[in-house]
Amino acid sequence: MKLSTKGQYGVRAMFELALQHGRGPVSLKLVAERQDISEHYLEQIIALLRKAGLVNSIRGAQGGYVLAREPGEISVGDIIRVLEGPVAPVECVNDDTSDRCMRAEQCVSKMVWAKVKNSIEQVIDSITLADMCEEAEKARFEQGSFMYHI
Amino acid sequence: MKLSTKGQYGVRAMFELALQHGRGPVSLKLVAERQDISEHYLEQIIALLRKAGLVNSIRGAQGGYVLAREPGEISVGDIIRVLEGPVAPVECVNDDTSDRCMRAEQCVSKMVWAKVKNSIEQVIDSITLADMCEEAEKARFEQGSFMYHI
DNA sequence: AAGAAAACCTACTTGTTTGGTAGGGATTAA
DNA sequence: TTAATCCCTACCAAACAAGTAGGTTTTCTT
């Protein structure tokens, strides 16, 4: 049940863009620096997010990336699905797959995976970048005490 | 957010043992056949479950495996943690790791992963093999109509 | 017009994991 | 004693992860 760095980096990069939202394009260099991610690797990740329509790019000097929608309109789930594929823990509970379940016993395990899938989706689809920004703002005021009550 | 076949096969094998619970040892051959899993591969998987104390083995002819505890005392989470490691979607929310979070921003994403982790754990720790058997029994009576309302 | 800052692109690399297979040895019921 | 069964180590091919390398193209600034 692991997330690859692609998903992690992607969320962190998008969060960084959300923090700067409304203040013009942000260069990848800055994002990579602030989030401590290899710039070149991040380039490949953000290319996927661009193709998926979650960010827009501005080329040339002083260019960079901006969120394609408001931070409140982009959820963690949107980002993860682009970078990691569908959240189904096993293939057979994936909506895209027309995979038939052959026996009743398998159905029972399938039900377990479906429950896992739903609970994950409920979490990641309910948290938007705006929520994360708000949380960060809150943390800033609480002066680090935040770290102790995650 | 994928589960490897190891986890899937493991749960299905344990479920099979639960169905036969109380009726003596079940050979790996039978389990593999019924669940359509490579016997040799399953051998490696069940070895891990044995070392973790979830099943006991009886060697020799007419031997096999039995659950080490009652089906109601073994959760899906117990099985998955043995075969897939801790359920933390990212390393930094793993209890075993003494990984310090360096910046407040990272904390925000960390909080997201912690929520995901908790919701997964709540599901897999609350479903026992006994629950799965009960569900299978129910499905048997509903004569296949079960398949359509997962 | 020149230079630099940026996005964009394809290919390569290195190590790890996955999902097994091969080939035996040890134990025990019949 | 023999067949069924668990037990063990080693090996393997393919895929994936997490980057690096080395460019091209676009556009702002001077």
PDB file of N, CA and C in Angstrom, chain B residues 39-107:
ATOM      1  N   GLU B  39       0.921 -23.050  -6.751  1.00  0.00           N
ATOM      2  CA  GLU B  39       1.164 -23.700  -5.464  1.00  0.00           C
ATOM      3  C   GLU B  39       2.535 -23.331  -4.899  1.00  0.00           C
ATOM      4  N   HIS B  40       3.512 -23.312  -5.781  1.00  0.00           N
ATOM      5  CA  HIS B  40       4.879 -23.055  -5.340  1.00  0.00           C
ATOM      6  C   HIS B  40       5.050 -21.629  -4.834  1.00  0.00           C
ATOM      7  N   TYR B  41       4.366 -20.735  -5.471  1.00  0.00           N
ATOM      8  CA  TYR B  41       4.427 -19.336  -5.062  1.00  0.00           C
ATOM      9  C   TYR B  41       3.699 -19.149  -3.727  1.00  0.00           C
ATOM     10  N   LEU B  42       2.558 -19.812  -3.614  1.00  0.00           N
ATOM     11  CA  LEU B  42       1.777 -19.722  -2.383  1.00  0.00           C
ATOM     12  C   LEU B  42       2.566 -20.254  -1.187  1.00  0.00           C
ATOM     13  N   GLU B  43       3.410 -21.223  -1.466  1.00  0.00           N
ATOM     14  CA  GLU B  43       4.263 -21.809  -0.439  1.00  0.00           C
ATOM     15  C   GLU B  43       5.113 -20.735   0.246  1.00  0.00           C
ATOM     16  N   GLN B  44       5.666 -19.867  -0.591  1.00  0.00           N
ATOM     17  CA  GLN B  44       6.500 -18.788  -0.048  1.00  0.00           C
ATOM     18  C   GLN B  44       5.676 -17.799   0.757  1.00  0.00           C
ATOM     19  N   ILE B  45       4.479 -17.579   0.294  1.00  0.00           N
ATOM     20  CA  ILE B  45       3.606 -16.622   0.974  1.00  0.00           C
ATOM     21  C   ILE B  45       3.171 -17.161   2.334  1.00  0.00           C
ATOM     22  N   ILE B  46       2.759 -18.416   2.340  1.00  0.00           N
ATOM     23  CA  ILE B  46       2.265 -18.978   3.602  1.00  0.00           C
ATOM     24  C   ILE B  46       3.408 -19.175   4.599  1.00  0.00           C
ATOM     25  N   ALA B  47       4.630 -19.324   4.097  1.00  0.00           N
ATOM     26  CA  ALA B  47       5.787 -19.423   4.995  1.00  0.00           C
ATOM     27  C   ALA B  47       5.893 -18.151   5.839  1.00  0.00           C
ATOM     28  N   LEU B  48       5.626 -17.019   5.218  1.00  0.00           N
ATOM     29  CA  LEU B  48       5.670 -15.752   5.948  1.00  0.00           C
ATOM     30  C   LEU B  48       4.566 -15.698   7.003  1.00  0.00           C
ATOM     31  N   LEU B  49       3.403 -16.195   6.629  1.00  0.00           N
ATOM     32  CA  LEU B  49       2.271 -16.174   7.565  1.00  0.00           C
ATOM     33  C   LEU B  49       2.514 -17.122   8.742  1.00  0.00           C
ATOM     34  N   ARG B  50       3.216 -18.208   8.437  1.00  0.00           N
ATOM     35  CA  ARG B  50       3.547 -19.148   9.503  1.00  0.00           C
ATOM     36  C   ARG B  50       4.551 -18.530  10.465  1.00  0.00           C
ATOM     37  N   LYS B  51       5.603 -17.926   9.884  1.00  0.00           N
ATOM     38  CA  LYS B  51       6.618 -17.288  10.732  1.00  0.00           C
ATOM     39  C   LYS B  51       6.017 -16.173  11.573  1.00  0.00           C
ATOM     40  N   ALA B  52       4.979 -15.546  11.053  1.00  0.00           N
ATOM     41  CA  ALA B  52       4.326 -14.461  11.792  1.00  0.00           C
ATOM     42  C   ALA B  52       3.328 -14.993  12.812  1.00  0.00           C
ATOM     43  N   GLY B  53       3.140 -16.324  12.816  1.00  0.00           N
ATOM     44  CA  GLY B  53       2.255 -16.915  13.819  1.00  0.00           C
ATOM     45  C   GLY B  53       0.772 -16.853  13.493  1.00  0.00           C
ATOM     46  N   LEU B  54       0.444 -16.637  12.232  1.00  0.00           N
ATOM     47  CA  LEU B  54      -0.984 -16.585  11.871  1.00  0.00           C
ATOM     48  C   LEU B  54      -1.532 -17.955  11.510  1.00  0.00           C
ATOM     49  N   VAL B  55      -0.651 -18.845  11.042  1.00  0.00           N
ATOM     50  CA  VAL B  55      -1.088 -20.218  10.765  1.00  0.00           C
ATOM     51  C   VAL B  55      -0.113 -21.200  11.398  1.00  0.00           C
ATOM     52  N   ASN B  56      -0.591 -22.420  11.651  1.00  0.00           N
ATOM     53  CA  ASN B  56       0.272 -23.501  12.097  1.00  0.00           C
ATOM     54  C   ASN B  56       0.314 -24.547  10.996  1.00  0.00           C
ATOM     55  N   SER B  57       1.438 -25.241  10.923  1.00  0.00           N
ATOM     56  CA  SER B  57       1.553 -26.267   9.889  1.00  0.00           C
ATOM     57  C   SER B  57       1.623 -27.650  10.521  1.00  0.00           C
ATOM     58  N   ILE B  58       1.090 -28.623   9.809  1.00  0.00           N
ATOM     59  CA  ILE B  58       1.234 -30.014  10.206  1.00  0.00           C
ATOM     60  C   ILE B  58       1.943 -30.726   9.065  1.00  0.00           C
ATOM     61  N   ARG B  59       3.117 -31.254   9.350  1.00  0.00           N
ATOM     62  CA  ARG B  59       3.935 -31.851   8.298  1.00  0.00           C
ATOM     63  C   ARG B  59       3.535 -33.291   8.013  1.00  0.00           C
ATOM     64  N   GLY B  60       4.072 -33.795   6.928  1.00  0.00           N
ATOM     65  CA  GLY B  60       3.829 -35.186   6.552  1.00  0.00           C
ATOM     66  C   GLY B  60       2.543 -35.378   5.763  1.00  0.00           C
ATOM     67  N   ALA B  61       2.341 -36.620   5.348  1.00  0.00           N
ATOM     68  CA  ALA B  61       1.145 -36.947   4.579  1.00  0.00           C
ATOM     69  C   ALA B  61      -0.107 -36.602   5.372  1.00  0.00           C
ATOM     70  N   GLN B  62      -1.132 -36.175   4.665  1.00  0.00           N
ATOM     71  CA  GLN B  62      -2.391 -35.711   5.291  1.00  0.00           C
ATOM     72  C   GLN B  62      -2.165 -34.490   6.175  1.00  0.00           C
ATOM     73  N   GLY B  63      -1.014 -33.880   6.025  1.00  0.00           N
ATOM     74  CA  GLY B  63      -0.749 -32.658   6.776  1.00  0.00           C
ATOM     75  C   GLY B  63      -1.375 -31.464   6.091  1.00  0.00           C
ATOM     76  N   GLY B  64      -0.908 -30.292   6.476  1.00  0.00           N
ATOM     77  CA  GLY B  64      -1.459 -29.083   5.881  1.00  0.00           C
ATOM     78  C   GLY B  64      -1.366 -27.912   6.837  1.00  0.00           C
ATOM     79  N   TYR B  65      -2.244 -26.957   6.647  1.00  0.00           N
ATOM     80  CA  TYR B  65      -2.214 -25.755   7.476  1.00  0.00           C
ATOM     81  C   TYR B  65      -3.548 -25.540   8.181  1.00  0.00           C
ATOM     82  N   VAL B  66      -3.453 -24.965   9.366  1.00  0.00           N
ATOM     83  CA  VAL B  66      -4.654 -24.527  10.081  1.00  0.00           C
ATOM     84  C   VAL B  66      -4.421 -23.119  10.612  1.00  0.00           C
ATOM     85  N   LEU B  67      -5.482 -22.384  10.784  1.00  0.00           N
ATOM     86  CA  LEU B  67      -5.376 -21.054  11.381  1.00  0.00           C
ATOM     87  C   LEU B  67      -4.861 -21.185  12.806  1.00  0.00           C
ATOM     88  N   ALA B  68      -3.986 -20.300  13.199  1.00  0.00           N
ATOM     89  CA  ALA B  68      -3.419 -20.362  14.545  1.00  0.00           C
ATOM     90  C   ALA B  68      -4.375 -19.775  15.574  1.00  0.00           C
ATOM     91  N   ARG B  69      -5.315 -18.959  15.115  1.00  0.00           N
ATOM     92  CA  ARG B  69      -6.322 -18.399  16.013  1.00  0.00           C
ATOM     93  C   ARG B  69      -7.701 -18.555  15.382  1.00  0.00           C
ATOM     94  N   GLU B  70      -8.726 -18.269  16.150  1.00  0.00           N
ATOM     95  CA  GLU B  70     -10.083 -18.319  15.607  1.00  0.00           C
ATOM     96  C   GLU B  70     -10.234 -17.301  14.470  1.00  0.00           C
ATOM     97  N   PRO B  71     -11.059 -17.609  13.482  1.00  0.00           N
ATOM     98  CA  PRO B  71     -11.275 -16.680  12.355  1.00  0.00           C
ATOM     99  C   PRO B  71     -11.685 -15.283  12.812  1.00  0.00           C
ATOM    100  N   GLY B  72     -12.401 -15.221  13.908  1.00  0.00           N
ATOM    101  CA  GLY B  72     -12.827 -13.915  14.413  1.00  0.00           C
ATOM    102  C   GLY B  72     -11.691 -13.127  15.045  1.00  0.00           C
ATOM    103  N   GLU B  73     -10.566 -13.802  15.267  1.00  0.00           N
ATOM    104  CA  GLU B  73      -9.416 -13.158  15.910  1.00  0.00           C
ATOM    105  C   GLU B  73      -8.309 -12.806  14.926  1.00  0.00           C
ATOM    106  N   ILE B  74      -8.581 -13.024  13.628  1.00  0.00           N
ATOM    107  CA  ILE B  74      -7.585 -12.664  12.613  1.00  0.00           C
ATOM    108  C   ILE B  74      -8.224 -11.675  11.651  1.00  0.00           C
ATOM    109  N   SER B  75      -7.625 -10.485  11.571  1.00  0.00           N
ATOM    110  CA  SER B  75      -8.178  -9.472  10.675  1.00  0.00           C
ATOM    111  C   SER B  75      -7.412  -9.423   9.364  1.00  0.00           C
ATOM    112  N   VAL B  76      -8.038  -8.865   8.368  1.00  0.00           N
ATOM    113  CA  VAL B  76      -7.392  -8.652   7.074  1.00  0.00           C
ATOM    114  C   VAL B  76      -6.120  -7.825   7.270  1.00  0.00           C
ATOM    115  N   GLY B  77      -6.179  -6.882   8.181  1.00  0.00           N
ATOM    116  CA  GLY B  77      -5.018  -6.048   8.472  1.00  0.00           C
ATOM    117  C   GLY B  77      -3.834  -6.860   8.981  1.00  0.00           C
ATOM    118  N   ASP B  78      -4.105  -7.847   9.818  1.00  0.00           N
ATOM    119  CA  ASP B  78      -3.033  -8.714  10.327  1.00  0.00           C
ATOM    120  C   ASP B  78      -2.297  -9.359   9.160  1.00  0.00           C
ATOM    121  N   ILE B  79      -3.058  -9.861   8.208  1.00  0.00           N
ATOM    122  CA  ILE B  79      -2.489 -10.567   7.061  1.00  0.00           C
ATOM    123  C   ILE B  79      -1.699  -9.619   6.167  1.00  0.00           C
ATOM    124  N   ILE B  80      -2.303  -8.491   5.865  1.00  0.00           N
ATOM    125  CA  ILE B  80      -1.665  -7.535   4.957  1.00  0.00           C
ATOM    126  C   ILE B  80      -0.374  -6.980   5.536  1.00  0.00           C
ATOM    127  N   ARG B  81      -0.378  -6.702   6.830  1.00  0.00           N
ATOM    128  CA  ARG B  81       0.837  -6.145   7.420  1.00  0.00           C
ATOM    129  C   ARG B  81       1.996  -7.139   7.372  1.00  0.00           C
ATOM    130  N   VAL B  82       1.683  -8.428   7.498  1.00  0.00           N
ATOM    131  CA  VAL B  82       2.738  -9.437   7.394  1.00  0.00           C
ATOM    132  C   VAL B  82       3.299  -9.478   5.971  1.00  0.00           C
ATOM    133  N   LEU B  83       2.413  -9.416   4.985  1.00  0.00           N
ATOM    134  CA  LEU B  83       2.840  -9.635   3.601  1.00  0.00           C
ATOM    135  C   LEU B  83       3.263  -8.376   2.863  1.00  0.00           C
ATOM    136  N   GLU B  84       2.764  -7.238   3.295  1.00  0.00           N
ATOM    137  CA  GLU B  84       3.059  -6.011   2.562  1.00  0.00           C
ATOM    138  C   GLU B  84       3.791  -4.978   3.408  1.00  0.00           C
ATOM    139  N   GLY B  85       4.019  -5.282   4.654  1.00  0.00           N
ATOM    140  CA  GLY B  85       4.638  -4.297   5.525  1.00  0.00           C
ATOM    141  C   GLY B  85       3.602  -3.316   6.031  1.00  0.00           C
ATOM    142  N   PRO B  86       4.060  -2.288   6.768  1.00  0.00           N
ATOM    143  CA  PRO B  86       3.141  -1.305   7.337  1.00  0.00           C
ATOM    144  C   PRO B  86       2.318  -0.620   6.248  1.00  0.00           C
ATOM    145  N   VAL B  87       1.077  -0.265   6.576  1.00  0.00           N
ATOM    146  CA  VAL B  87       0.189   0.302   5.566  1.00  0.00           C
ATOM    147  C   VAL B  87       0.442   1.760   5.234  1.00  0.00           C
ATOM    148  N   ALA B  88       1.426   2.392   5.864  1.00  0.00           N
ATOM    149  CA  ALA B  88       1.693   3.804   5.607  1.00  0.00           C
ATOM    150  C   ALA B  88       1.888   4.071   4.118  1.00  0.00           C
ATOM    151  N   PRO B  89       1.085   4.992   3.542  1.00  0.00           N
ATOM    152  CA  PRO B  89       1.231   5.296   2.114  1.00  0.00           C
ATOM    153  C   PRO B  89       2.565   5.962   1.797  1.00  0.00           C
ATOM    154  N   VAL B  90       3.120   6.686   2.739  1.00  0.00           N
ATOM    155  CA  VAL B  90       4.472   7.215   2.573  1.00  0.00           C
ATOM    156  C   VAL B  90       5.246   6.945   3.852  1.00  0.00           C
ATOM    157  N   GLU B  91       6.547   6.854   3.713  1.00  0.00           N
ATOM    158  CA  GLU B  91       7.412   6.402   4.805  1.00  0.00           C
ATOM    159  C   GLU B  91       7.273   7.248   6.067  1.00  0.00           C
ATOM    160  N   CYS B  92       7.077   8.544   5.886  1.00  0.00           N
ATOM    161  CA  CYS B  92       7.146   9.448   7.034  1.00  0.00           C
ATOM    162  C   CYS B  92       5.962   9.336   7.984  1.00  0.00           C
ATOM    163  N   VAL B  93       4.914   8.633   7.595  1.00  0.00           N
ATOM    164  CA  VAL B  93       3.813   8.433   8.543  1.00  0.00           C
ATOM    165  C   VAL B  93       3.832   7.021   9.119  1.00  0.00           C
ATOM    166  N   ASN B  94       4.951   6.356   8.911  1.00  0.00           N
ATOM    167  CA  ASN B  94       5.144   5.017   9.434  1.00  0.00           C
ATOM    168  C   ASN B  94       5.672   5.096  10.867  1.00  0.00           C
ATOM    169  N   ASP B  95       4.987   4.418  11.766  1.00  0.00           N
ATOM    170  CA  ASP B  95       5.357   4.500  13.180  1.00  0.00           C
ATOM    171  C   ASP B  95       6.773   3.976  13.447  1.00  0.00           C
ATOM    172  N   ASP B  96       7.153   2.934  12.708  1.00  0.00           N
ATOM    173  CA  ASP B  96       8.455   2.299  12.921  1.00  0.00           C
ATOM    174  C   ASP B  96       9.612   3.238  12.594  1.00  0.00           C
ATOM    175  N   THR B  97       9.362   4.186  11.736  1.00  0.00           N
ATOM    176  CA  THR B  97      10.430   5.061  11.289  1.00  0.00           C
ATOM    177  C   THR B  97      10.545   6.280  12.188  1.00  0.00           C
ATOM    178  N   SER B  98      11.745   6.550  12.606  1.00  0.00           N
ATOM    179  CA  SER B  98      11.949   7.772  13.361  1.00  0.00           C
ATOM    180  C   SER B  98      12.404   8.848  12.386  1.00  0.00           C
ATOM    181  N   ASP B  99      11.458   9.240  11.545  1.00  0.00           N
ATOM    182  CA  ASP B  99      11.734  10.180  10.461  1.00  0.00           C
ATOM    183  C   ASP B  99      11.183  11.542  10.883  1.00  0.00           C
ATOM    184  N   ARG B 100      12.056  12.504  10.965  1.00  0.00           N
ATOM    185  CA  ARG B 100      11.654  13.828  11.403  1.00  0.00           C
ATOM    186  C   ARG B 100      11.140  14.645  10.223  1.00  0.00           C
ATOM    187  N   CYS B 101      10.092  15.395  10.472  1.00  0.00           N
ATOM    188  CA  CYS B 101       9.602  16.279   9.415  1.00  0.00           C
ATOM    189  C   CYS B 101      10.248  17.629   9.607  1.00  0.00           C
ATOM    190  N   MET B 102      10.873  18.107   8.545  1.00  0.00           N
ATOM    191  CA  MET B 102      11.734  19.273   8.668  1.00  0.00           C
ATOM    192  C   MET B 102      11.025  20.612   8.529  1.00  0.00           C
ATOM    193  N   ARG B 103       9.992  20.648   7.694  1.00  0.00           N
ATOM    194  CA  ARG B 103       9.352  21.945   7.497  1.00  0.00           C
ATOM    195  C   ARG B 103       7.847  21.857   7.698  1.00  0.00           C
ATOM    196  N   ALA B 104       7.283  22.973   7.993  1.00  0.00           N
ATOM    197  CA  ALA B 104       5.847  23.044   8.222  1.00  0.00           C
ATOM    198  C   ALA B 104       5.061  22.637   6.978  1.00  0.00           C
ATOM    199  N   GLU B 105       5.549  22.986   5.795  1.00  0.00           N
ATOM    200  CA  GLU B 105       4.788  22.648   4.584  1.00  0.00           C
ATOM    201  C   GLU B 105       4.675  21.150   4.431  1.00  0.00           C
ATOM    202  N   GLN B 106       5.812  20.467   4.710  1.00  0.00           N
ATOM    203  CA  GLN B 106       5.788  19.025   4.571  1.00  0.00           C
ATOM    204  C   GLN B 106       4.791  18.416   5.532  1.00  0.00           C
ATOM    205  N   CYS B 107       4.678  19.044   6.682  1.00  0.00           N
ATOM    206  CA  CYS B 107       3.734  18.568   7.669  1.00  0.00           C
ATOM    207  C   CYS B 107       2.326  18.513   7.113  1.00  0.00           C
TER     208      CYS B 107
END
